[in-house]
Short mmCIF file of C-alpha atoms in Angstrom, two decimals:
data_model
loop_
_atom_site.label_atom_id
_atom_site.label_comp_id
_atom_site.label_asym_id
_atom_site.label_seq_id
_atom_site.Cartn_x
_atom_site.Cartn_y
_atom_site.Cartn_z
CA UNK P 1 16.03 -8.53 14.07
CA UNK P 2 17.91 -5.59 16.00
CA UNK P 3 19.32 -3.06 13.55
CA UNK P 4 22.54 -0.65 15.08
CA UNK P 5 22.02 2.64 13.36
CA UNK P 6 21.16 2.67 9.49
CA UNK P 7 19.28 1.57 7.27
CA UNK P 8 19.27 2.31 3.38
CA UNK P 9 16.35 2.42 1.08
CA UNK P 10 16.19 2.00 -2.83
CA UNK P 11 12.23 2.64 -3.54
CA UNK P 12 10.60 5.18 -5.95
CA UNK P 13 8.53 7.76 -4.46
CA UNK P 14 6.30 5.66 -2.28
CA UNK P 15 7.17 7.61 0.26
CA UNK P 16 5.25 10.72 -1.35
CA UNK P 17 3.08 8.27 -3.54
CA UNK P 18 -0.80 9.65 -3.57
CA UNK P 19 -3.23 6.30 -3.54
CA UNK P 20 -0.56 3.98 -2.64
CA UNK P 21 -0.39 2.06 0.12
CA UNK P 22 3.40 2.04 0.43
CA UNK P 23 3.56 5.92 1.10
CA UNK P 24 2.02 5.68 4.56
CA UNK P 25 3.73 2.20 5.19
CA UNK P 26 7.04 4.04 4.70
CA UNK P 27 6.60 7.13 6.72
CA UNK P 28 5.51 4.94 9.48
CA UNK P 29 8.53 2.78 9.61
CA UNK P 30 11.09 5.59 9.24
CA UNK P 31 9.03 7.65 12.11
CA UNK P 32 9.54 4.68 13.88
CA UNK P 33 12.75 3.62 13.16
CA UNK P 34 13.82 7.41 13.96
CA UNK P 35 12.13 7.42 17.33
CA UNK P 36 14.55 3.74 18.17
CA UNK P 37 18.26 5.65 17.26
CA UNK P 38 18.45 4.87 13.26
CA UNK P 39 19.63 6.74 10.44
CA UNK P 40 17.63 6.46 7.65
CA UNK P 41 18.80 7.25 3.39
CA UNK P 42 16.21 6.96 1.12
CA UNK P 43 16.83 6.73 -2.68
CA UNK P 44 13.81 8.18 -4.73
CA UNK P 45 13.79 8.44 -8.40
CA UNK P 46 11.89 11.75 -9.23
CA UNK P 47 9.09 11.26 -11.72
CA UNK P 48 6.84 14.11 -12.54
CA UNK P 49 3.32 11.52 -11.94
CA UNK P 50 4.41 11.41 -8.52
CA UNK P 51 5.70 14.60 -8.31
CA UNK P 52 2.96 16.18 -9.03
CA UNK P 53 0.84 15.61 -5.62
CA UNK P 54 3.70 15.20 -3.64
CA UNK P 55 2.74 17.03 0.23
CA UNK P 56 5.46 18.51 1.55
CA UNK P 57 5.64 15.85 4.16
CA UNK P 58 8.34 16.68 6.86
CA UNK P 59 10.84 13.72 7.45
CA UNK P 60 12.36 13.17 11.04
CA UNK P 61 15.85 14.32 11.99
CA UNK P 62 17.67 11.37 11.18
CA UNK P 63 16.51 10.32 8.14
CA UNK P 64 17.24 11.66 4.81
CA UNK P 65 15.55 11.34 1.60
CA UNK P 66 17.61 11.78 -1.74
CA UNK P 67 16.10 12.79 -5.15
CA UNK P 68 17.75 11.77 -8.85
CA UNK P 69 17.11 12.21 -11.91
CA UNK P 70 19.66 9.26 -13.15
CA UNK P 71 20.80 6.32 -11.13
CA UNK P 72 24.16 6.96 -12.16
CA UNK P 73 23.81 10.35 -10.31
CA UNK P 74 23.81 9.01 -6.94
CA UNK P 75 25.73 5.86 -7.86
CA UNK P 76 28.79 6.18 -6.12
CA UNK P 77 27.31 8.56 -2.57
CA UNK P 78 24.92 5.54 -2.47
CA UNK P 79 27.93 2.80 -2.62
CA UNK P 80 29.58 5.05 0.12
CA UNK P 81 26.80 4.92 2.49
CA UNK P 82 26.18 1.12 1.67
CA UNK P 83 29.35 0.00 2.88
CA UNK P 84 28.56 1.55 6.16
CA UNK P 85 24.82 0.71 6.16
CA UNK P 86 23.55 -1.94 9.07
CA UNK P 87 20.66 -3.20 6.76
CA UNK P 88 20.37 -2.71 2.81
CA UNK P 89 17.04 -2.90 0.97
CA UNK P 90 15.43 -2.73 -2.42
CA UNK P 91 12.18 -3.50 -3.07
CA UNK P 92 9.92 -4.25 -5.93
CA UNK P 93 8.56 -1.66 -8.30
CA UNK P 94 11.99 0.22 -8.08
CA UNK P 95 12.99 1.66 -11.55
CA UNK P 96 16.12 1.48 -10.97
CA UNK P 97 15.49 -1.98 -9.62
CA UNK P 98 18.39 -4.34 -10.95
CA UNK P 99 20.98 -1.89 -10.79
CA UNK P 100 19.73 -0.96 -7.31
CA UNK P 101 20.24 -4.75 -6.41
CA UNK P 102 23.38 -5.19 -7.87
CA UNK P 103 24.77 -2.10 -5.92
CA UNK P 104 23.55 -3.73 -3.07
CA UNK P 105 25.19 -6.87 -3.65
CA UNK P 106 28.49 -5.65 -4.06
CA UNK P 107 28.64 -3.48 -1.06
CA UNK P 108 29.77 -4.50 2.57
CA UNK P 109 26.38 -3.97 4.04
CA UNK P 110 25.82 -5.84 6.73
CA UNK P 111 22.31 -7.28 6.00
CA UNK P 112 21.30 -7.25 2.22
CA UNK P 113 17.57 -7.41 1.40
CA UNK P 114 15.16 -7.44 -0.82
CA UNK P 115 11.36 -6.18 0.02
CA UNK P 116 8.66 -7.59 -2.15
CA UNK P 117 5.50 -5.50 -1.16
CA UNK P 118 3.66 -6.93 -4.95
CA UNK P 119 4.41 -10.75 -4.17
CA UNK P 120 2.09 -11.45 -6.03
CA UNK P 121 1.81 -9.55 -9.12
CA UNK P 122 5.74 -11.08 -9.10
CA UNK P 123 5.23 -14.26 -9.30
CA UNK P 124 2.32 -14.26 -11.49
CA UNK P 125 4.47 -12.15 -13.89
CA UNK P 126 6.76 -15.50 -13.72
CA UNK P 127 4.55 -17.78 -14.22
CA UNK P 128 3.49 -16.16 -17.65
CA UNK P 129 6.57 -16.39 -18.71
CA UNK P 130 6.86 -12.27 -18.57
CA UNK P 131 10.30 -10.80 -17.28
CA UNK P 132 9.54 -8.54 -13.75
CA UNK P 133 11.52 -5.47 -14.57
CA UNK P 134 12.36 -4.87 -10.63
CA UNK P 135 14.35 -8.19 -9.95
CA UNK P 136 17.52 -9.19 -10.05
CA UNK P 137 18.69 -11.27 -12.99
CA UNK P 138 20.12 -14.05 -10.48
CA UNK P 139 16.70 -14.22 -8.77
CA UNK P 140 16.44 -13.64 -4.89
CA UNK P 141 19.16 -16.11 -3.96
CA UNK P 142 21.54 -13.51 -3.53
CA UNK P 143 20.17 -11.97 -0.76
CA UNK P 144 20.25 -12.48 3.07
CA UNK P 145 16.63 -11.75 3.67
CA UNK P 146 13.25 -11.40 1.49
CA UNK P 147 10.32 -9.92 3.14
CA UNK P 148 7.33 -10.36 1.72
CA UNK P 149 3.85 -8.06 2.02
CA UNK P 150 1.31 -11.45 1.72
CA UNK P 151 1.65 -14.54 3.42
CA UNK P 152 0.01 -18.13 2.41
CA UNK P 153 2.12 -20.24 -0.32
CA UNK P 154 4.17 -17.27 -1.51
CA UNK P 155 6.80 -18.14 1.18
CA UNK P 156 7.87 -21.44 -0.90
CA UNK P 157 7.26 -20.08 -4.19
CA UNK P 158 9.98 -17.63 -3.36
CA UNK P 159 12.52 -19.88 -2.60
CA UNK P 160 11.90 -22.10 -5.53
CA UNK P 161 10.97 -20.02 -8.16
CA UNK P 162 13.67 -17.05 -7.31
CA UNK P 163 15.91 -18.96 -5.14
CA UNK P 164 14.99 -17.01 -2.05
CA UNK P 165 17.16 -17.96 1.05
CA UNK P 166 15.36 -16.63 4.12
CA UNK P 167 11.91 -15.21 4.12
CA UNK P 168 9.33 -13.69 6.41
CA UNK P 169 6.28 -11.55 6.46
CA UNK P 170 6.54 -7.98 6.73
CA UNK P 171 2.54 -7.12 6.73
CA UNK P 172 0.95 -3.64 6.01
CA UNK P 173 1.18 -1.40 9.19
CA UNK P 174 -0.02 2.06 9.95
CA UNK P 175 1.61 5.37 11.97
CA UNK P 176 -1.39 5.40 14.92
CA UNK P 177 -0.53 9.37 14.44
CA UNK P 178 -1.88 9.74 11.52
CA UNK P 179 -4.91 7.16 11.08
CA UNK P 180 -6.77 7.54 14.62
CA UNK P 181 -10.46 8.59 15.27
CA UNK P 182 -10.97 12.05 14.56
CA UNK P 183 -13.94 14.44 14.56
CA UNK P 184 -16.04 13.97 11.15
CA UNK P 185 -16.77 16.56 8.66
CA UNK P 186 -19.81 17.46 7.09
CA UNK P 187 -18.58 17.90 3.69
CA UNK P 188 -17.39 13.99 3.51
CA UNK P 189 -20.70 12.59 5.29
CA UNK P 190 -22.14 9.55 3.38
CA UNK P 191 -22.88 6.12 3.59
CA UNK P 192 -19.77 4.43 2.35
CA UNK P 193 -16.44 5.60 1.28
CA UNK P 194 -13.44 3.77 -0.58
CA UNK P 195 -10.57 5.47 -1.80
CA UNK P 196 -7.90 3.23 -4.56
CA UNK P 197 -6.29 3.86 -7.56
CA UNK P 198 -8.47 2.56 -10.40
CA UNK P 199 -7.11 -1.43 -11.42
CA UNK P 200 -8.92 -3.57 -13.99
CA UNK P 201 -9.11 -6.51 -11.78
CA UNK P 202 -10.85 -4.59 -8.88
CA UNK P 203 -13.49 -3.56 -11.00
CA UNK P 204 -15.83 -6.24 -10.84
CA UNK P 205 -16.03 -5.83 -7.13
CA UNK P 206 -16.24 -1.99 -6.92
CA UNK P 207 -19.67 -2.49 -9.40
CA UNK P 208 -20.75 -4.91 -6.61
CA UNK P 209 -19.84 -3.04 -3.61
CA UNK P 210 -19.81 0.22 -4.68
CA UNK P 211 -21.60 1.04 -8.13
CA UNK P 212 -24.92 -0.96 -7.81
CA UNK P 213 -24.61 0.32 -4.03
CA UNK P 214 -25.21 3.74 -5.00
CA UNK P 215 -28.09 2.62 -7.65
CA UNK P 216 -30.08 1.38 -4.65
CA UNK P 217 -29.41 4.02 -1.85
CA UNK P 218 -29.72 6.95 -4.77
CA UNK P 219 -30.81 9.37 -1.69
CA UNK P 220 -27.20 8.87 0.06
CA UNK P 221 -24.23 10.16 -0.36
CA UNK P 222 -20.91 7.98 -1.94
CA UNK P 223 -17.76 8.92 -1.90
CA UNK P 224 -15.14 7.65 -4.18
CA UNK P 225 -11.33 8.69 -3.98
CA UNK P 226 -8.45 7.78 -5.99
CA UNK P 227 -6.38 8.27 -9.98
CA UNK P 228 -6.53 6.54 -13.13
CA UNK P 229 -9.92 6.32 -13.48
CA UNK P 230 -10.86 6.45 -17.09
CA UNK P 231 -13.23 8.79 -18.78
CA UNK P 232 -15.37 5.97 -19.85
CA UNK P 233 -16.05 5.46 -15.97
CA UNK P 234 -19.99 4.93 -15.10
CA UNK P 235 -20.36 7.80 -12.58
CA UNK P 236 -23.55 8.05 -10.64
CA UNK P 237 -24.59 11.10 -9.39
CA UNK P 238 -24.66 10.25 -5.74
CA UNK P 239 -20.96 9.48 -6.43
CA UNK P 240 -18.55 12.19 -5.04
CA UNK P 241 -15.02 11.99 -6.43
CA UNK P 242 -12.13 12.90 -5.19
CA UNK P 243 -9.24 12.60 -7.33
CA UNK P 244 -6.78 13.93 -5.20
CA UNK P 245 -7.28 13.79 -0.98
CA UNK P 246 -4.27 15.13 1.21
CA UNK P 247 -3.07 11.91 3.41
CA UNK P 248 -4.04 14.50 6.42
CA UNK P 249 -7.71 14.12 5.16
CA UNK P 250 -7.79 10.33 4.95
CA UNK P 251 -8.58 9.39 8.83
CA UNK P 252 -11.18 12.31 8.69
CA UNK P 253 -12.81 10.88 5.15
CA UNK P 254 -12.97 7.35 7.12
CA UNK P 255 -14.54 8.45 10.00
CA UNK P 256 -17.23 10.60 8.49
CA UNK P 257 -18.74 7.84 6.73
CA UNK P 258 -21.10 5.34 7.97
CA UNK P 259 -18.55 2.42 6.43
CA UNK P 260 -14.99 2.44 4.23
CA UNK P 261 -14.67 -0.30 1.44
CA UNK P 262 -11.90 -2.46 1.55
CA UNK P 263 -11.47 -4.24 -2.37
CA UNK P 264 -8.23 -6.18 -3.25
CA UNK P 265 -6.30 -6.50 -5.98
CA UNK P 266 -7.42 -10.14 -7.78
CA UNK P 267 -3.62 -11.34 -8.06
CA UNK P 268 -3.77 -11.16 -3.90
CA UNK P 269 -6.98 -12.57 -3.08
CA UNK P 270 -5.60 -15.39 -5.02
CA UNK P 271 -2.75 -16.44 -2.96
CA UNK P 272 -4.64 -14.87 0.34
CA UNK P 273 -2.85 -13.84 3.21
CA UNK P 274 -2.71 -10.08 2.12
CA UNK P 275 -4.24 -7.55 3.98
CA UNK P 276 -4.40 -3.94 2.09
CA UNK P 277 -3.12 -0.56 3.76
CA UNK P 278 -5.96 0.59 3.73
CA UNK P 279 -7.46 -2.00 5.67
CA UNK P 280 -5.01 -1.24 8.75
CA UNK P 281 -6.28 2.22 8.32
CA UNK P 282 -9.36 2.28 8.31
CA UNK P 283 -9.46 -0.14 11.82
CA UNK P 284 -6.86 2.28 13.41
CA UNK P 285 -9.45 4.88 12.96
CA UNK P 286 -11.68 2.59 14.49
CA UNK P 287 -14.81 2.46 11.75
CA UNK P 288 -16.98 0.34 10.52
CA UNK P 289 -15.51 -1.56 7.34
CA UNK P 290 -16.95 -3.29 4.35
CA UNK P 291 -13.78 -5.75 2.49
CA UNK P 292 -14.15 -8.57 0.05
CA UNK P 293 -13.05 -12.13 1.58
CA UNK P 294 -9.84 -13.97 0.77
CA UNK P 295 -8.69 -16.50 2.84
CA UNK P 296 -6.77 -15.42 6.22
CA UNK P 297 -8.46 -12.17 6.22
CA UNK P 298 -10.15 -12.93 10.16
CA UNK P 299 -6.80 -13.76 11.34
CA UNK P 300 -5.33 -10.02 10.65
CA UNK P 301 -8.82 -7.94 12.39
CA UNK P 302 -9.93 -10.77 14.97
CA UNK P 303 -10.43 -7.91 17.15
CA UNK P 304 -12.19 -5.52 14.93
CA UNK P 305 -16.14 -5.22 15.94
CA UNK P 306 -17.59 -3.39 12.94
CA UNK P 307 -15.89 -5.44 10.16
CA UNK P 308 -18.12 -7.12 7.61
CA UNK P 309 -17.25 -8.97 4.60
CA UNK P 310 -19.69 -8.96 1.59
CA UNK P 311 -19.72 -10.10 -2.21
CA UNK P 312 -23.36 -8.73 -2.83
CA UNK P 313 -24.68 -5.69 -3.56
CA UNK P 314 -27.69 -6.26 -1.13
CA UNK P 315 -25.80 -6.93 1.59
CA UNK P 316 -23.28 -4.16 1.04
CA UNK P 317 -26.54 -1.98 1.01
CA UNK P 318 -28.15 -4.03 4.38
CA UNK P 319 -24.53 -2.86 6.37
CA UNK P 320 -24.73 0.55 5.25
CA UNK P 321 -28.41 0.84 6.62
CA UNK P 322 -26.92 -1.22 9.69
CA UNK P 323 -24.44 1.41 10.32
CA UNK P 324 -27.47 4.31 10.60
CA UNK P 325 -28.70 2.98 13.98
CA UNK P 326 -25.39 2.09 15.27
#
């Protein structure tokens, strides 16, 4: 799909967002888009647990990225722009989601969308009967296009469940200027690294891959990056944390250890089909990664040498002994 000049964004602050995927995703695109003649507006609701380790990060010339407070405070530049905008998108997560959607809707826009990157965490929501804050009240059906983050079944479940007219995969992707190989750094040397905000349904497989791990290799060095953690949280004390890593660290943290963990959220190993950011990160910079399986996963790093899937702590241990002597 060839886009003419703009494109217009309603999306919290994943562009800024520490430990989430979409932050990197999104400076990517627009860096990219930029670079190919668009005009980018992006809509970003300012709240202060974002704001807080927000990085200064430099947009290109030709992209703009607009702060508020109150949706009603950008209401009417954002209809403006809209009715002059190539391709519209909102996307899930949004605060401002409905309204965002309904703006969208009502403009002259020449391609409406809507950009699920939680697929899904959506449709599980539905299926318990829960209401998904983000969407539409009409569903999908309204909209030209719906791009999805995962692949697998989700395609038809969006068209029947939200009435979803055309949809295609729009996978994770990284900016090959920031995630590359890079000289390592003493000070994040260790056997295995994984950075992610803290999620219930992770935690299983971080004990597994990560925790019990560090029991057996107590003479090495883990490093473990990410917020939310709790304070009941069973540190070791091999276990370096980092709650808060600059996204101009991240390439340098992966390539100073020996391996980066990959875990996935348990709502997307379920449907498959869903690589993580981090994943695409990690094999730009060219290391050695450690994921847990879902199905599809060999199809997105077919080309990857030093990728290893594990659901054991021994063999989690075995690769990270591996990756000494490599």
């Amino acid at each position: 799909m060839e886009l003419e000049n703009a494109y217009r964004y309603f999306r919290p602050v994943d562009l800024f967002r520490l430990g989430q995927r979409t932050r990197y995703l999104w400076r990517g695109l627009v860096k990219a888009m930029v670079k190919r003649g668009h005009t980018v507006s992006f809509y970003e609701k300012d709240v202060p647990y974002y704001a807080a380790t927000r990085d200064n990060w430099l947009c290109p010339y030709g992209a703009g990225i607009h702060l508020y407070d109150f949706f009603e405070a950008i209401q009417k530049k954002a209809a403006l722009e809209l009715n002059h905008a190539d391709l519209a998108l909102s996307t899930s997560y949004c605060p401002d989601g409905p309204a965002a959607s309904e703006l969208i809707l009502n403009s002259n826009a020449a391609i409406k969308a809507f950009y699920d990157l939680d697929t899904p965490v959506t449709l599980g929501s539905l299926r318990s009967g829960e209401t998904v804050p983000y969407l539409p009240a009409g569903g999908l059906g309204g909209f030209d296009l719906v791009l999805r983050y995962t692949g697998g079944r989700a395609l038809e479940e969006l068209q029947t469940r939200l009435g979803a007219k055309k949809v295609a995969p729009l996978y994770g992707s990284v900016d090959p200027e920031t995630h590359c190989p890079v000289t390592c750094q003493k000070e994040f040397s260790g056997a295995l690294c994984y950075l992610g905000t803290y999620a219930e349904d992770r935690q299983k497989s971080l004990e597994e891959l990560f925790l019990k791990p560090a029991d057996l290799m107590g003479e090495e060095k883990f490093i473990l990056g990410g917020a939310q953690y709790p304070a009941n949280f069973l540190w070791r004390r091999n276990i370096f944390f980092l709650r808060h890593l600059p996204p101009s660290l991240h390439a340098t943290l992966f390539c100073s250890t020996r391996a980066t963990l990959n875990i996935t959220r348990g709502a997307m190993t379920e449907y498959g089909d869903c690589p993580s950011g981090r994943l695409f990160e990690a094999a730009a910079c060219g290391v050695a990664m450690l994921s847990d399986w879902w199905e599809g996963l060999e199809t997105f790093l077919l080309q990857q040498r030093k990728f290893f899937t594990s659901q054991r702590q021994q063999m989690c241990v075995m690769r990270c002994h591996l990756q000494i002597r490599n």
